């Protein structure tokens, strides 16, 4: 038996994205967003309302970074989703985060978050809030790399937003091999 909940924006997993930009004075800002993901082989898209300071910054600078929120920084990442830079311009510093300017785009990389996607703005539709960015680079701190030199999710410990229960969950348990396990079905 199934229970109907009606139309909801419930999707698992829903990544917790930390979107960072510089304002007109070069002050770094970041926001927490859960409505985003890949939209093409070299693009990501996010649903962001235009009143966010981060969105205004991105539209002006044409660049942004997206870091994966992780279990080690859940409190600081949640804070960045609660407080608006329109009211608290130094919110990034208040939560203890530091930044380094990306070498490839005009946007900050949050040092404490070990994985970042560096993007150039492709488009923004204010009526839908859909922002699309071209992925220029993905960078990761060596502390989250596995023996194979690739990102190890068990070391990264990315979190996902649970929209049903308003909770953050850590990802990491491997349950299968993509593009391989299904080959066993004949």
XYZ file of C-alpha atoms in Angstrom:
186
model
C 0.000 0.000 0.000
C 1.279 3.488 -0.881
C 0.499 6.791 0.812
C -0.058 9.839 -1.397
C 1.521 13.135 -0.298
C 0.468 15.299 -3.224
C 2.876 17.439 -5.253
C 6.130 17.895 -3.325
C 9.720 18.731 -4.241
C 11.023 15.597 -2.576
C 14.029 14.069 -4.262
C 16.794 11.876 -2.867
C 19.627 12.646 -2.715
C 19.408 16.429 -2.818
C 22.971 17.794 -2.587
C 23.737 20.636 -0.221
C 25.503 23.150 -2.436
C 27.534 26.038 -1.052
C 27.483 28.688 -3.774
C 30.184 31.345 -3.445
C 30.733 34.673 -5.188
C 32.353 38.063 -4.755
C 30.328 41.246 -4.352
C 31.031 44.557 -6.086
C 33.738 45.360 -3.488
C 35.434 41.956 -3.672
C 33.897 40.726 -0.402
C 33.281 36.962 -0.530
C 29.781 35.638 0.070
C 28.228 32.187 0.052
C 24.786 30.685 0.315
C 23.371 27.232 0.968
C 21.133 25.806 -1.771
C 19.671 22.352 -2.246
C 17.874 22.662 -5.580
C 20.665 21.934 -8.012
C 22.498 19.321 -9.989
C 24.072 18.474 -13.321
C 22.191 19.604 -16.414
C 24.647 18.709 -19.195
C 28.063 17.090 -19.503
C 29.793 20.359 -18.615
C 27.019 22.303 -16.872
C 25.271 22.540 -13.548
C 21.953 24.201 -12.868
C 20.403 25.541 -9.703
C 17.095 27.104 -8.754
C 17.919 30.393 -6.987
C 15.653 33.376 -6.392
C 16.955 36.725 -7.597
C 16.719 38.474 -4.214
C 19.729 36.522 -2.880
C 22.884 38.638 -2.585
C 24.844 35.719 -4.037
C 22.694 35.741 -7.173
C 23.177 39.494 -7.598
C 26.934 38.969 -7.235
C 26.994 36.169 -9.793
C 25.029 38.212 -12.310
C 27.540 41.058 -11.904
C 30.725 38.932 -11.903
C 29.555 36.170 -14.292
C 31.253 33.502 -12.160
C 30.752 31.384 -9.049
C 31.972 28.286 -7.255
C 29.930 25.438 -5.838
C 31.392 23.494 -2.932
C 29.949 20.304 -1.547
C 28.822 20.794 2.029
C 30.281 18.079 4.225
C 29.540 16.470 7.570
C 32.473 18.193 9.262
C 31.030 21.647 8.487
C 27.275 21.072 8.737
C 26.711 23.856 11.312
C 28.578 26.499 9.298
C 26.923 25.382 6.053
C 23.477 25.522 7.644
C 24.234 29.028 8.967
C 24.975 30.184 5.415
C 21.464 29.090 4.460
C 19.773 30.782 7.401
C 21.419 34.218 7.283
C 21.221 36.592 4.304
C 24.270 38.518 3.127
C 21.843 41.342 2.373
C 21.639 41.771 6.164
C 24.913 40.166 7.368
C 27.612 40.946 4.770
C 30.364 39.143 6.719
C 28.410 35.912 7.257
C 31.124 33.824 5.589
C 33.729 35.034 8.090
C 31.299 34.711 11.006
C 30.935 30.981 10.423
C 34.718 30.560 10.360
C 35.218 30.024 6.639
C 38.180 31.408 4.704
C 38.505 31.730 0.937
C 41.078 31.653 -1.825
C 40.365 33.253 -5.191
C 39.908 30.719 -7.961
C 42.673 30.813 -10.553
C 40.145 30.148 -13.316
C 37.004 32.169 -12.519
C 36.253 35.409 -10.679
C 34.910 33.703 -7.555
C 36.109 32.449 -4.164
C 36.819 28.858 -3.171
C 35.917 28.035 0.433
C 39.127 26.585 1.885
C 37.496 24.452 4.571
C 35.204 22.606 2.124
C 37.391 20.073 0.319
C 35.639 19.939 -3.088
C 34.685 22.820 -5.366
C 33.247 23.226 -8.847
C 34.417 26.426 -10.523
C 31.884 27.882 -12.972
C 31.256 30.621 -15.492
C 27.687 31.900 -15.680
C 25.876 30.677 -18.798
C 22.398 31.996 -18.113
C 19.890 33.067 -15.493
C 16.123 33.204 -15.871
C 14.676 35.476 -13.178
C 11.131 34.220 -13.840
C 12.042 30.614 -12.981
C 15.170 31.187 -10.889
C 17.089 28.744 -13.100
C 20.811 29.511 -13.129
C 23.125 27.530 -15.389
C 26.885 27.492 -15.047
C 29.587 26.061 -17.272
C 31.975 23.877 -15.297
C 35.498 25.196 -15.859
C 37.225 23.048 -13.238
C 36.657 20.717 -10.310
C 39.225 20.903 -7.536
C 39.626 18.787 -4.423
C 41.864 18.921 -1.398
C 44.269 15.975 -1.342
C 42.897 14.917 2.057
C 39.744 13.573 0.340
C 41.519 11.643 -2.399
C 41.693 7.880 -2.375
C 44.599 5.640 -3.338
C 43.482 5.887 -6.977
C 43.919 9.687 -6.919
C 40.179 10.313 -7.280
C 37.726 11.804 -4.789
C 36.789 9.252 -2.131
C 33.188 9.874 -0.943
C 33.994 8.203 2.384
C 36.676 10.855 3.001
C 34.673 13.747 1.533
C 31.562 12.864 3.577
C 29.197 15.047 1.514
C 25.812 15.785 3.010
C 22.417 15.705 1.375
C 19.275 17.600 2.312
C 16.294 15.492 3.388
C 13.348 17.716 2.351
C 10.781 15.428 3.957
C 12.211 15.675 7.480
C 14.266 18.909 7.196
C 17.480 17.086 8.013
C 20.997 16.672 6.662
C 22.248 13.165 5.927
C 25.807 12.085 5.227
C 26.453 10.052 2.071
C 29.081 7.418 1.663
C 28.051 3.762 1.784
C 28.842 1.940 -1.435
C 26.111 -0.499 -2.474
C 27.095 -1.409 -6.031
C 29.183 -0.759 -9.133
C 27.761 1.578 -11.783
C 27.610 0.328 -15.371
C 28.698 -3.128 -14.233
C 26.354 -4.811 -11.747
C 23.364 -4.605 -14.081
C 25.212 -6.664 -16.659
C 24.452 -9.742 -14.520
C 20.800 -9.643 -15.665
C 20.288 -11.746 -18.797
